[in-house]
Tab-separated table of C-alpha atoms in Angstrom:
chain	number	residue	atom	x	y	z
A	27	UNK	CA	29.219	22.243	-17.924
A	28	UNK	CA	28.605	21.821	-14.197
A	29	UNK	CA	26.757	18.882	-12.849
A	30	UNK	CA	23.793	21.014	-11.632
A	31	UNK	CA	22.505	21.564	-15.172
A	32	UNK	CA	21.235	17.979	-15.491
A	33	UNK	CA	17.686	17.231	-14.545
A	34	UNK	CA	18.266	13.599	-14.800
A	35	UNK	CA	21.659	12.246	-14.124
A	36	UNK	CA	22.171	8.470	-14.248
A	37	UNK	CA	25.783	7.639	-13.742
A	38	UNK	CA	27.287	4.299	-13.997
A	39	UNK	CA	24.129	2.531	-12.863
A	40	UNK	CA	23.808	-1.170	-12.741
A	41	UNK	CA	20.594	-2.970	-11.888
A	42	UNK	CA	20.853	-6.488	-10.696
A	43	UNK	CA	18.108	-8.962	-10.286
A	44	UNK	CA	18.846	-11.614	-7.898
A	45	UNK	CA	16.849	-14.354	-9.477
A	46	UNK	CA	16.570	-17.609	-7.790
A	47	UNK	CA	17.007	-20.299	-10.404
A	48	UNK	CA	13.571	-21.500	-9.416
A	49	UNK	CA	11.172	-18.971	-7.975
A	50	UNK	CA	10.957	-19.644	-4.259
A	51	UNK	CA	8.228	-17.602	-2.780
A	52	UNK	CA	7.110	-19.598	0.186
A	53	UNK	CA	8.628	-20.449	3.459
A	54	UNK	CA	8.193	-24.194	3.203
A	55	UNK	CA	10.228	-24.448	-0.060
A	56	UNK	CA	12.779	-21.979	1.267
A	57	UNK	CA	13.417	-24.028	4.292
A	58	UNK	CA	13.545	-27.367	2.365
A	59	UNK	CA	15.918	-25.821	-0.181
A	60	UNK	CA	18.022	-24.269	2.546
A	61	UNK	CA	18.376	-27.656	4.222
A	62	UNK	CA	19.155	-29.493	0.958
A	63	UNK	CA	21.484	-26.702	-0.018
A	64	UNK	CA	19.735	-26.184	-3.273
A	65	UNK	CA	19.243	-22.539	-2.842
A	66	UNK	CA	20.890	-21.127	-5.829
A	67	UNK	CA	20.866	-17.591	-6.948
A	68	UNK	CA	21.508	-16.464	-10.483
A	69	UNK	CA	22.651	-13.104	-10.967
A	70	UNK	CA	21.165	-11.293	-13.775
A	71	UNK	CA	22.233	-7.814	-14.782
A	72	UNK	CA	19.322	-5.993	-16.367
A	73	UNK	CA	21.329	-2.818	-16.909
A	74	UNK	CA	25.072	-2.526	-17.009
A	75	UNK	CA	26.916	0.633	-16.291
A	76	UNK	CA	24.465	2.967	-17.828
A	77	UNK	CA	25.327	6.732	-18.134
A	78	UNK	CA	22.639	9.034	-19.107
A	79	UNK	CA	22.668	12.774	-18.591
A	80	UNK	CA	19.625	14.752	-19.545
A	81	UNK	CA	19.245	18.454	-19.407
A	82	UNK	CA	15.909	20.208	-18.854
A	83	UNK	CA	13.785	20.540	-21.868
A	84	UNK	CA	15.405	17.751	-23.784
A	85	UNK	CA	13.358	14.859	-25.101
A	86	UNK	CA	14.899	11.474	-25.141
A	87	UNK	CA	13.623	8.451	-26.993
A	88	UNK	CA	14.528	4.977	-25.833
A	89	UNK	CA	14.811	2.350	-28.454
A	90	UNK	CA	15.784	-1.316	-28.460
A	91	UNK	CA	14.384	-4.749	-28.794
A	92	UNK	CA	12.084	-6.395	-26.244
A	93	UNK	CA	14.004	-7.137	-23.071
A	94	UNK	CA	16.793	-4.686	-23.822
A	95	UNK	CA	16.189	-2.960	-20.490
A	96	UNK	CA	14.194	0.153	-21.667
A	97	UNK	CA	11.465	-0.222	-19.068
A	98	UNK	CA	13.947	-1.143	-16.440
A	99	UNK	CA	15.781	2.112	-17.106
A	100	UNK	CA	12.481	4.077	-16.881
A	101	UNK	CA	11.714	2.373	-13.513
A	102	UNK	CA	15.136	3.289	-12.346
A	103	UNK	CA	14.595	6.925	-13.132
A	104	UNK	CA	11.144	6.843	-11.652
A	105	UNK	CA	12.587	5.634	-8.296
A	106	UNK	CA	10.716	2.440	-8.373
A	107	UNK	CA	13.922	0.466	-8.702
A	108	UNK	CA	17.103	1.336	-6.897
A	109	UNK	CA	20.409	0.843	-8.560
A	110	UNK	CA	22.676	-1.905	-7.422
A	111	UNK	CA	25.683	0.209	-8.216
A	112	UNK	CA	25.981	3.760	-9.319
A	113	UNK	CA	23.694	6.697	-8.681
A	114	UNK	CA	20.510	8.201	-10.055
A	115	UNK	CA	19.843	11.926	-9.335
A	116	UNK	CA	16.566	13.540	-10.244
A	117	UNK	CA	15.685	17.130	-9.869
A	118	UNK	CA	12.079	18.118	-10.254
A	119	UNK	CA	8.675	16.655	-10.195
A	120	UNK	CA	7.769	13.513	-12.132
A	121	UNK	CA	4.601	12.137	-13.465
A	122	UNK	CA	4.420	8.411	-13.004
A	123	UNK	CA	5.274	6.055	-15.767
A	124	UNK	CA	2.219	6.006	-17.905
A	125	UNK	CA	1.436	2.586	-19.075
A	126	UNK	CA	-1.835	0.839	-19.511
A	127	UNK	CA	-3.963	1.381	-16.435
A	128	UNK	CA	-1.226	2.774	-14.344
A	129	UNK	CA	-2.319	3.356	-10.771
A	130	UNK	CA	-5.956	2.557	-11.400
A	131	UNK	CA	-8.087	0.463	-9.158
A	132	UNK	CA	-10.443	-1.601	-11.300
A	133	UNK	CA	-13.170	-1.612	-8.723
A	134	UNK	CA	-13.366	2.170	-8.442
A	135	UNK	CA	-15.079	4.455	-10.909
A	136	UNK	CA	-13.117	6.767	-13.243
A	137	UNK	CA	-14.107	9.716	-11.139
A	138	UNK	CA	-12.714	8.137	-7.940
A	139	UNK	CA	-9.583	6.879	-9.846
A	140	UNK	CA	-8.739	10.371	-11.063
A	141	UNK	CA	-8.472	11.511	-7.417
A	142	UNK	CA	-6.602	8.437	-6.311
A	143	UNK	CA	-4.190	8.840	-9.187
A	144	UNK	CA	-3.673	12.504	-8.428
A	145	UNK	CA	-3.036	12.092	-4.761
A	146	UNK	CA	-0.604	9.270	-5.782
A	147	UNK	CA	1.500	11.893	-7.400
A	148	UNK	CA	1.357	13.998	-4.311
A	149	UNK	CA	-1.316	16.476	-5.321
A	150	UNK	CA	-3.987	17.870	-2.940
A	151	UNK	CA	-7.624	16.995	-3.331
A	152	UNK	CA	-8.354	20.641	-4.013
A	153	UNK	CA	-5.886	20.727	-6.894
A	154	UNK	CA	-7.535	17.706	-8.407
A	155	UNK	CA	-10.943	19.225	-7.977
A	156	UNK	CA	-9.770	22.328	-9.857
A	157	UNK	CA	-8.363	20.316	-12.703
A	158	UNK	CA	-11.041	17.647	-12.832
A	159	UNK	CA	-12.928	19.062	-15.779
A	160	UNK	CA	-9.884	19.594	-17.784
A	161	UNK	CA	-8.847	16.036	-17.338
A	162	UNK	CA	-12.186	14.551	-18.326
A	163	UNK	CA	-12.446	16.963	-21.268
A	164	UNK	CA	-9.137	15.750	-22.603
A	165	UNK	CA	-9.861	12.097	-22.096
A	166	UNK	CA	-13.387	12.595	-23.634
A	167	UNK	CA	-14.901	10.264	-21.097
A	168	UNK	CA	-17.712	12.270	-19.654
A	169	UNK	CA	-20.207	9.579	-20.451
A	170	UNK	CA	-18.318	6.840	-18.592
A	171	UNK	CA	-17.337	8.826	-15.399
A	172	UNK	CA	-19.135	6.697	-12.972
A	173	UNK	CA	-18.429	3.303	-14.471
A	174	UNK	CA	-15.853	1.128	-12.729
A	175	UNK	CA	-12.488	1.108	-14.526
A	176	UNK	CA	-12.512	-2.696	-14.850
A	177	UNK	CA	-15.217	-2.226	-17.518
A	178	UNK	CA	-13.147	0.191	-19.543
A	179	UNK	CA	-11.334	-0.894	-22.675
A	180	UNK	CA	-7.592	-0.644	-22.639
A	181	UNK	CA	-7.709	2.285	-24.905
A	182	UNK	CA	-10.156	4.124	-22.601
A	183	UNK	CA	-8.008	3.598	-19.548
A	184	UNK	CA	-4.948	4.659	-21.419
A	185	UNK	CA	-6.709	7.931	-22.271
A	186	UNK	CA	-7.510	8.532	-18.809
A	187	UNK	CA	-4.004	7.706	-17.561
A	188	UNK	CA	-2.485	10.014	-20.091
A	189	UNK	CA	-4.946	12.797	-19.332
A	190	UNK	CA	-4.242	12.671	-15.567
A	191	UNK	CA	-0.483	12.335	-15.887
A	192	UNK	CA	-0.054	15.251	-18.365
A	193	UNK	CA	-2.580	17.554	-16.610
A	194	UNK	CA	-0.351	17.923	-13.559
A	195	UNK	CA	2.405	19.608	-15.505
A	196	UNK	CA	5.320	17.618	-14.250
A	197	UNK	CA	8.904	18.646	-14.980
A	198	UNK	CA	9.569	15.154	-16.291
A	199	UNK	CA	7.207	13.100	-18.320
A	200	UNK	CA	7.746	9.427	-18.860
A	201	UNK	CA	5.884	7.513	-21.371
A	202	UNK	CA	6.191	3.752	-21.943
A	203	UNK	CA	4.377	2.629	-25.092
A	204	UNK	CA	1.264	4.363	-23.948
A	205	UNK	CA	0.014	5.469	-27.204
A	206	UNK	CA	0.014	2.056	-28.765
A	207	UNK	CA	-3.600	1.361	-27.879
A	208	UNK	CA	-5.175	4.673	-28.479
A	209	UNK	CA	-7.033	5.315	-31.717
A	210	UNK	CA	-5.437	7.413	-34.397
A	211	UNK	CA	-7.116	10.600	-33.362
A	212	UNK	CA	-6.266	10.252	-29.848
A	213	UNK	CA	-2.572	9.498	-30.632
A	214	UNK	CA	-2.467	12.694	-32.574
A	215	UNK	CA	-3.919	14.602	-29.633
A	216	UNK	CA	-1.452	13.101	-27.262
A	217	UNK	CA	1.498	13.895	-29.510
A	218	UNK	CA	0.289	17.466	-29.795
A	219	UNK	CA	0.059	17.712	-26.079
A	220	UNK	CA	3.441	16.228	-25.534
A	221	UNK	CA	4.801	18.683	-28.089
A	222	UNK	CA	3.247	21.634	-26.287
A	223	UNK	CA	4.644	20.391	-22.991
A	224	UNK	CA	8.056	20.078	-24.544
A	225	UNK	CA	7.783	23.627	-25.821
A	226	UNK	CA	6.923	24.635	-22.150
A	227	UNK	CA	10.170	23.188	-20.885
A	228	UNK	CA	9.079	19.686	-19.858
A	229	UNK	CA	11.667	16.937	-20.141
A	230	UNK	CA	10.362	13.885	-21.964
A	231	UNK	CA	11.482	10.278	-21.770
A	232	UNK	CA	9.662	8.267	-24.434
A	233	UNK	CA	9.791	4.561	-25.125
A	234	UNK	CA	8.240	3.299	-28.468
A	235	UNK	CA	8.778	0.821	-31.117
A	236	UNK	CA	7.397	3.266	-33.626
A	237	UNK	CA	10.585	4.885	-34.855
A	238	UNK	CA	8.732	7.617	-36.777
A	239	UNK	CA	7.116	8.926	-33.626
A	240	UNK	CA	10.432	8.889	-31.917
A	241	UNK	CA	11.967	10.881	-34.732
A	242	UNK	CA	9.237	13.388	-34.646
A	243	UNK	CA	9.099	13.882	-30.811
A	244	UNK	CA	12.639	13.304	-29.635
A	245	UNK	CA	15.764	15.308	-30.149
A	246	UNK	CA	18.023	12.639	-28.552
A	247	UNK	CA	17.835	8.864	-28.604
A	248	UNK	CA	19.408	6.184	-26.446
A	249	UNK	CA	19.652	2.747	-28.012
A	250	UNK	CA	19.859	-0.058	-25.507
A	251	UNK	CA	20.779	-3.585	-26.231
A	252	UNK	CA	20.859	-6.412	-23.606
A	253	UNK	CA	21.308	-3.896	-20.838
A	254	UNK	CA	24.142	-1.819	-22.267
A	255	UNK	CA	24.135	1.394	-24.197
A	256	UNK	CA	24.706	0.660	-27.758
A	257	UNK	CA	24.584	4.206	-28.947
A	258	UNK	CA	23.317	7.553	-27.730
A	259	UNK	CA	23.180	11.075	-29.050
A	260	UNK	CA	21.285	13.119	-31.545
A	261	UNK	CA	18.137	11.543	-32.782
A	262	UNK	CA	18.816	11.383	-36.528
A	263	UNK	CA	22.008	9.370	-36.597
A	264	UNK	CA	21.063	6.914	-33.768
A	265	UNK	CA	17.721	6.166	-35.413
A	266	UNK	CA	19.376	5.566	-38.770
A	267	UNK	CA	21.861	3.193	-37.134
A	268	UNK	CA	19.071	1.412	-35.273
A	269	UNK	CA	17.047	0.905	-38.490
A	270	UNK	CA	20.023	-0.201	-40.444
A	271	UNK	CA	21.444	-2.792	-38.076
B	10	UNK	CA	17.572	13.145	13.193
B	11	UNK	CA	17.388	15.058	9.924
B	12	UNK	CA	16.442	11.878	8.034
B	13	UNK	CA	13.560	11.313	10.327
B	14	UNK	CA	12.317	14.889	9.836
B	15	UNK	CA	12.446	14.319	6.188
B	16	UNK	CA	10.516	11.027	6.518
B	17	UNK	CA	7.800	12.664	8.639
B	18	UNK	CA	7.593	15.479	6.159
B	19	UNK	CA	7.080	12.902	3.396
B	20	UNK	CA	4.320	11.237	5.430
B	21	UNK	CA	2.672	14.624	5.612
B	22	UNK	CA	2.962	15.251	1.929
B	23	UNK	CA	1.170	12.017	1.222
B	24	UNK	CA	-1.692	12.674	3.644
B	25	UNK	CA	-4.153	13.075	0.764
B	26	UNK	CA	-3.179	9.765	-0.627
B	27	UNK	CA	-3.690	8.120	2.709
B	28	UNK	CA	-7.040	9.645	2.944
B	29	UNK	CA	-7.994	8.474	-0.518
B	30	UNK	CA	-6.849	4.931	0.133
B	31	UNK	CA	-8.746	4.763	3.379
B	32	UNK	CA	-11.947	6.008	1.893
B	33	UNK	CA	-11.368	3.689	-1.062
B	34	UNK	CA	-11.190	0.672	1.297
B	35	UNK	CA	-14.317	1.697	3.240
B	36	UNK	CA	-16.310	2.470	0.059
B	37	UNK	CA	-15.325	-0.797	-1.553
B	38	UNK	CA	-16.100	-2.972	1.410
B	39	UNK	CA	-19.816	-2.349	1.301
B	40	UNK	CA	-20.291	-1.245	-2.220
B	41	UNK	CA	-23.247	-2.782	-3.841
B	42	UNK	CA	-24.343	-4.388	-0.572
B	43	UNK	CA	-28.003	-3.593	0.241
B	44	UNK	CA	-27.469	-2.439	3.788
B	45	UNK	CA	-24.140	-0.703	3.105
B	46	UNK	CA	-22.355	0.827	6.082
B	47	UNK	CA	-25.026	-0.570	8.407
B	48	UNK	CA	-23.232	-3.858	8.106
B	49	UNK	CA	-20.397	-2.658	10.218
B	50	UNK	CA	-22.820	-2.205	13.068
B	51	UNK	CA	-25.025	-5.177	12.320
B	52	UNK	CA	-22.153	-7.678	11.796
B	53	UNK	CA	-20.568	-7.547	15.315
B	54	UNK	CA	-24.131	-7.529	16.833
B	55	UNK	CA	-25.140	-10.655	15.007
B	56	UNK	CA	-21.921	-12.485	15.894
B	57	UNK	CA	-22.227	-11.502	19.488
B	58	UNK	CA	-25.772	-12.769	19.547
B	59	UNK	CA	-24.672	-16.177	18.269
B	60	UNK	CA	-21.829	-16.347	20.836
B	61	UNK	CA	-24.202	-15.265	23.663
B	62	UNK	CA	-26.653	-18.024	22.688
B	63	UNK	CA	-23.954	-20.570	22.453
B	64	UNK	CA	-22.166	-19.681	25.639
B	65	UNK	CA	-25.133	-19.035	27.926
B	66	UNK	CA	-26.740	-22.361	27.057
B	67	UNK	CA	-24.074	-24.831	26.134
B	68	UNK	CA	-21.157	-23.694	28.143
B	69	UNK	CA	-21.876	-21.439	31.105
B	70	UNK	CA	-19.494	-18.962	32.613
B	71	UNK	CA	-20.101	-16.900	35.679
B	72	UNK	CA	-19.659	-13.484	34.193
B	73	UNK	CA	-21.754	-10.426	34.973
B	74	UNK	CA	-23.166	-8.768	31.909
B	75	UNK	CA	-21.948	-11.443	29.506
B	76	UNK	CA	-23.084	-9.738	26.297
B	77	UNK	CA	-21.153	-6.604	27.065
B	78	UNK	CA	-18.079	-8.632	28.251
B	79	UNK	CA	-18.207	-10.666	24.975
B	80	UNK	CA	-18.668	-7.804	22.505
B	81	UNK	CA	-15.803	-5.822	23.892
B	82	UNK	CA	-13.389	-8.716	23.590
B	83	UNK	CA	-14.725	-9.768	20.276
B	84	UNK	CA	-14.672	-6.348	18.626
B	85	UNK	CA	-11.210	-5.530	19.836
B	86	UNK	CA	-9.805	-8.850	18.764
B	87	UNK	CA	-11.404	-8.828	15.344
B	88	UNK	CA	-10.021	-5.328	14.814
B	89	UNK	CA	-6.569	-6.796	15.342
B	90	UNK	CA	-7.121	-9.698	12.984
B	91	UNK	CA	-8.859	-7.600	10.378
B	92	UNK	CA	-6.049	-5.022	10.311
B	93	UNK	CA	-3.192	-7.517	10.243
B	94	UNK	CA	-4.843	-9.779	7.692
B	95	UNK	CA	-5.524	-6.875	5.343
B	96	UNK	CA	-2.001	-5.618	5.741
B	97	UNK	CA	-0.463	-8.913	4.777
B	98	UNK	CA	-1.690	-8.214	1.283
B	99	UNK	CA	-1.061	-4.485	1.396
B	100	UNK	CA	2.228	-4.634	-0.564
B	101	UNK	CA	1.598	-7.630	-2.836
B	102	UNK	CA	-1.905	-6.490	-3.573
B	103	UNK	CA	-0.703	-3.101	-4.798
B	104	UNK	CA	2.062	-4.544	-6.934
B	105	UNK	CA	0.731	-2.887	-10.076
B	106	UNK	CA	0.993	0.531	-8.447
B	107	UNK	CA	4.296	0.040	-6.794
B	108	UNK	CA	5.922	-0.992	-10.094
B	109	UNK	CA	4.953	2.291	-11.677
B	110	UNK	CA	5.028	5.160	-9.310
B	111	UNK	CA	7.386	5.960	-6.645
B	112	UNK	CA	5.312	6.048	-3.383
B	113	UNK	CA	6.552	5.341	0.109
B	114	UNK	CA	5.491	1.742	0.399
B	115	UNK	CA	4.348	1.851	4.005
B	116	UNK	CA	1.542	4.194	3.016
B	117	UNK	CA	-0.474	1.151	1.846
B	118	UNK	CA	0.074	-0.749	5.078
B	119	UNK	CA	-0.712	2.387	7.108
B	120	UNK	CA	-3.941	2.944	5.174
B	121	UNK	CA	-5.087	-0.626	5.720
B	122	UNK	CA	-4.633	-0.398	9.501
B	123	UNK	CA	-6.330	2.967	9.509
B	124	UNK	CA	-9.367	1.833	7.434
B	125	UNK	CA	-9.797	-1.058	9.741
B	126	UNK	CA	-9.802	1.446	12.634
B	127	UNK	CA	-12.574	3.287	10.971
B	128	UNK	CA	-14.477	0.078	10.795
B	129	UNK	CA	-13.779	-0.416	14.412
B	130	UNK	CA	-15.240	2.957	15.141
B	131	UNK	CA	-18.498	1.840	13.427
B	132	UNK	CA	-18.489	-1.309	15.570
B	133	UNK	CA	-18.186	0.859	18.672
B	134	UNK	CA	-21.750	1.939	17.634
B	135	UNK	CA	-22.891	-1.627	18.011
B	136	UNK	CA	-21.121	-1.884	21.298
B	137	UNK	CA	-22.928	1.170	22.677
B	138	UNK	CA	-26.224	-0.329	21.591
B	139	UNK	CA	-25.397	-3.406	23.701
B	140	UNK	CA	-24.322	-1.200	26.608
B	141	UNK	CA	-27.604	0.645	26.528
B	142	UNK	CA	-29.710	-2.613	26.265
B	143	UNK	CA	-27.772	-4.243	29.041
B	144	UNK	CA	-27.949	-1.139	31.184
B	145	UNK	CA	-24.284	-0.543	31.618
B	146	UNK	CA	-23.823	2.455	33.824
B	147	UNK	CA	-22.172	5.282	31.979
B	148	UNK	CA	-19.156	6.893	33.708
B	149	UNK	CA	-16.525	9.368	33.014
B	150	UNK	CA	-13.986	6.479	32.748
B	151	UNK	CA	-15.408	5.743	29.296
B	152	UNK	CA	-13.666	8.824	28.067
B	153	UNK	CA	-10.431	6.937	28.341
B	154	UNK	CA	-11.518	4.366	25.751
B	155	UNK	CA	-9.536	6.305	23.011
B	156	UNK	CA	-6.329	5.765	25.000
B	157	UNK	CA	-6.887	1.931	24.667
B	158	UNK	CA	-7.645	2.339	20.934
B	159	UNK	CA	-4.369	4.265	20.468
B	160	UNK	CA	-2.513	1.451	22.067
B	161	UNK	CA	-4.135	-1.232	19.905
B	162	UNK	CA	-3.653	0.872	16.799
B	163	UNK	CA	0.079	1.317	17.366
B	164	UNK	CA	0.495	-2.272	18.178
B	165	UNK	CA	-1.361	-3.377	15.084
B	166	UNK	CA	0.607	-0.992	12.954
B	167	UNK	CA	3.903	-2.421	14.076
B	168	UNK	CA	2.770	-6.005	13.642
B	169	UNK	CA	1.291	-5.174	10.233
B	170	UNK	CA	4.401	-3.585	8.970
B	171	UNK	CA	6.307	-6.677	9.875
B	172	UNK	CA	3.850	-8.980	8.294
B	173	UNK	CA	3.512	-6.887	5.150
B	174	UNK	CA	7.183	-7.025	4.453
B	175	UNK	CA	7.778	-10.574	5.182
B	176	UNK	CA	4.775	-11.791	3.140
B	177	UNK	CA	6.409	-10.214	0.094
B	178	UNK	CA	9.185	-12.801	0.291
B	179	UNK	CA	7.113	-15.748	1.630
B	180	UNK	CA	3.565	-15.920	0.303
B	181	UNK	CA	2.595	-18.619	2.700
B	182	UNK	CA	2.906	-16.406	5.759
B	183	UNK	CA	-0.779	-15.760	5.452
B	184	UNK	CA	-1.623	-19.424	6.119
B	185	UNK	CA	0.837	-19.622	8.970
B	186	UNK	CA	-0.558	-16.410	10.398
B	187	UNK	CA	-4.139	-17.747	10.211
B	188	UNK	CA	-3.218	-20.752	12.360
B	189	UNK	CA	-1.364	-18.356	14.651
B	190	UNK	CA	-4.386	-16.026	15.158
B	191	UNK	CA	-6.614	-18.980	15.805
B	192	UNK	CA	-4.407	-20.048	18.693
B	193	UNK	CA	-4.028	-16.510	19.710
B	194	UNK	CA	-7.823	-16.154	19.925
B	195	UNK	CA	-8.269	-19.052	22.166
B	196	UNK	CA	-5.413	-17.827	24.376
B	197	UNK	CA	-7.198	-14.513	24.819
B	198	UNK	CA	-10.075	-14.401	27.355
B	199	UNK	CA	-12.718	-13.332	24.836
B	200	UNK	CA	-15.625	-15.507	25.800
B	201	UNK	CA	-14.299	-17.090	29.037
B	202	UNK	CA	-13.145	-15.345	32.227
B	203	UNK	CA	-9.397	-15.379	32.826
B	204	UNK	CA	-9.840	-17.027	36.207
B	205	UNK	CA	-11.039	-20.217	34.410
B	206	UNK	CA	-7.414	-20.954	33.352
B	207	UNK	CA	-4.685	-22.628	35.364
B	208	UNK	CA	-2.551	-20.075	37.205
B	209	UNK	CA	0.479	-20.873	35.193
B	210	UNK	CA	-1.266	-20.055	31.961
B	211	UNK	CA	-2.668	-16.939	33.340
B	212	UNK	CA	0.790	-15.680	34.130
B	213	UNK	CA	2.034	-16.489	30.646
B	214	UNK	CA	-0.858	-14.772	29.052
B	215	UNK	CA	-0.310	-11.645	31.180
B	216	UNK	CA	3.341	-11.581	29.970
B	217	UNK	CA	2.996	-12.527	26.297
B	218	UNK	CA	-0.382	-11.528	25.166
B	219	UNK	CA	-0.785	-7.780	24.720
B	220	UNK	CA	-4.359	-8.225	23.394
B	221	UNK	CA	-5.328	-9.471	26.882
B	222	UNK	CA	-4.205	-6.217	28.361
B	223	UNK	CA	-5.942	-4.031	25.817
B	224	UNK	CA	-9.168	-5.956	26.135
B	225	UNK	CA	-8.871	-6.000	29.890
B	226	UNK	CA	-8.303	-2.266	30.134
B	227	UNK	CA	-11.394	-1.645	27.985
B	228	UNK	CA	-13.521	-3.929	30.200
B	229	UNK	CA	-12.268	-2.358	33.356
B	230	UNK	CA	-13.159	1.061	32.104
B	231	UNK	CA	-16.609	0.160	30.983
B	232	UNK	CA	-17.764	-2.696	33.147
B	233	UNK	CA	-16.041	-1.922	36.446
B	234	UNK	CA	-16.090	1.875	36.186
B	235	UNK	CA	-12.602	2.192	37.547
B	236	UNK	CA	-9.072	2.988	36.349
B	237	UNK	CA	-7.079	0.126	35.230
B	238	UNK	CA	-3.599	-0.153	36.843
B	239	UNK	CA	-0.808	2.059	35.690
B	240	UNK	CA	1.265	-1.077	35.028
B	241	UNK	CA	-1.088	-2.407	32.476
B	242	UNK	CA	-1.073	0.905	30.511
B	243	UNK	CA	2.738	0.990	30.724
B	244	UNK	CA	2.817	-2.571	29.498
B	245	UNK	CA	0.380	-1.836	26.744
B	246	UNK	CA	2.302	1.195	25.371
B	247	UNK	CA	5.619	-0.529	25.901
B	248	UNK	CA	4.674	-3.529	23.742
B	249	UNK	CA	3.070	-1.246	21.186
B	250	UNK	CA	6.220	0.759	20.987
B	251	UNK	CA	8.525	-2.262	20.775
B	252	UNK	CA	6.311	-3.747	17.938
B	253	UNK	CA	6.230	-0.401	16.125
B	254	UNK	CA	10.043	-0.019	16.276
B	255	UNK	CA	10.600	-3.643	15.130
B	256	UNK	CA	7.972	-3.286	12.331
B	257	UNK	CA	9.471	-0.106	11.017
B	258	UNK	CA	13.000	-1.401	11.211
B	259	UNK	CA	12.149	-4.610	9.253
B	260	UNK	CA	10.096	-2.794	6.731
B	261	UNK	CA	12.608	-0.123	5.828
B	262	UNK	CA	15.387	-2.628	5.819
B	263	UNK	CA	13.724	-4.675	3.074
B	264	UNK	CA	11.520	-2.236	1.250
B	265	UNK	CA	14.013	-1.709	-1.588
B	266	UNK	CA	13.900	-5.436	-2.385
B	267	UNK	CA	10.091	-5.582	-2.650
B	268	UNK	CA	10.136	-4.680	-6.255
B	269	UNK	CA	12.135	-7.782	-7.260
B	270	UNK	CA	9.531	-10.042	-5.635
B	271	UNK	CA	6.174	-8.617	-6.415
């Protein structure tokens, strides 16, 4: 199989956080520590030599305990983080990591935030105008359109975030625990939409602690532990191993 | 060369985002204030009035059309402080966004400097009210004012990019910078004439203070109805260019490390 067939190609990627043993974020402390030679840096590898090759149309679930590096890997794929070693190659458009309130400005109203969020993904205003109704319909937030987002509940802003991110039909959809706060009905609706996007050829990366959803949505699973890949492959066996550990 | 073409292309692709961010800033600044946008005109007028009262009664300077002299200096200088002070927080303030979506990070700094420029354009309204009241003669030279604004804009953009990136690593830059701008303000002839200062200081200001040049160009165009010298334009664009290059260089050198500190 040639390399070109992968839509996401993470090869041998390492992410290093250069953590100061105490957080120094001001000039005064920096100079004092520099003079006293106390400026110590602790290396911390959040991800070690990760290899992940994903073909178009596949859906990958990421499982692992808290702090295993799942979100770091997603950020790496998003382009928010740069690898310290190794390479990350992405082909195709990507919706941003949807988390709670991603890309929303609390002071702005939902209406304004939809436009801000859409342009953040590189869409034109016209495009957002054309899809505006669809987004609000899906999020079912017609009654709260002109309310500042800061007054929204976390579930409501998650709805809006999901609606915007999935409306733009990206090649790659990345979800990080986004459904955890939605109500049951909305969770179902989201899963339905993700399924239909998958059928349409979208590639999905999905982080969840709910193993049943992962089984249902994903055909492949990557199990991370402390920054290294513990197991990866077909969803069934990996999920079983993860549950039985 | 190709890399720069790609970067300019990316900037063009994100034009909608920049527009959204700029309108967001302007909308939020005066949201839920009773007079709204009117404040951008009223505010410089009121400050100018206070300064005129202070400086024509308590300290007297021999300056023709003092209100106009004052409002030009004050408007230009406060544009510079507003743009740079806002930019200091442009990266740290958008941390939540930058952690989730890939966006060219300079977009946030660029939009802050630009939204301040829009505020400056509102303030020009206040300025023209003062010009009309104090019977400044209108001349064709006033059409060169945009040239001065371009110089200041580029200068501020360069400085802002530099400040935005360094304040990610050192949060106390904002306090240091505040002290710095206070000194800078007194070393710029905003409310006193340049001739008041000792000769030595005048020379230093002419060499090291680009704001003096921008303000002086503006005043020459409006109050003296003549062309500022070619040298001052050359100096103005030169300094703006140097700051811009320095700012861009520092910013793009460090931008990949931002995520670890915000």
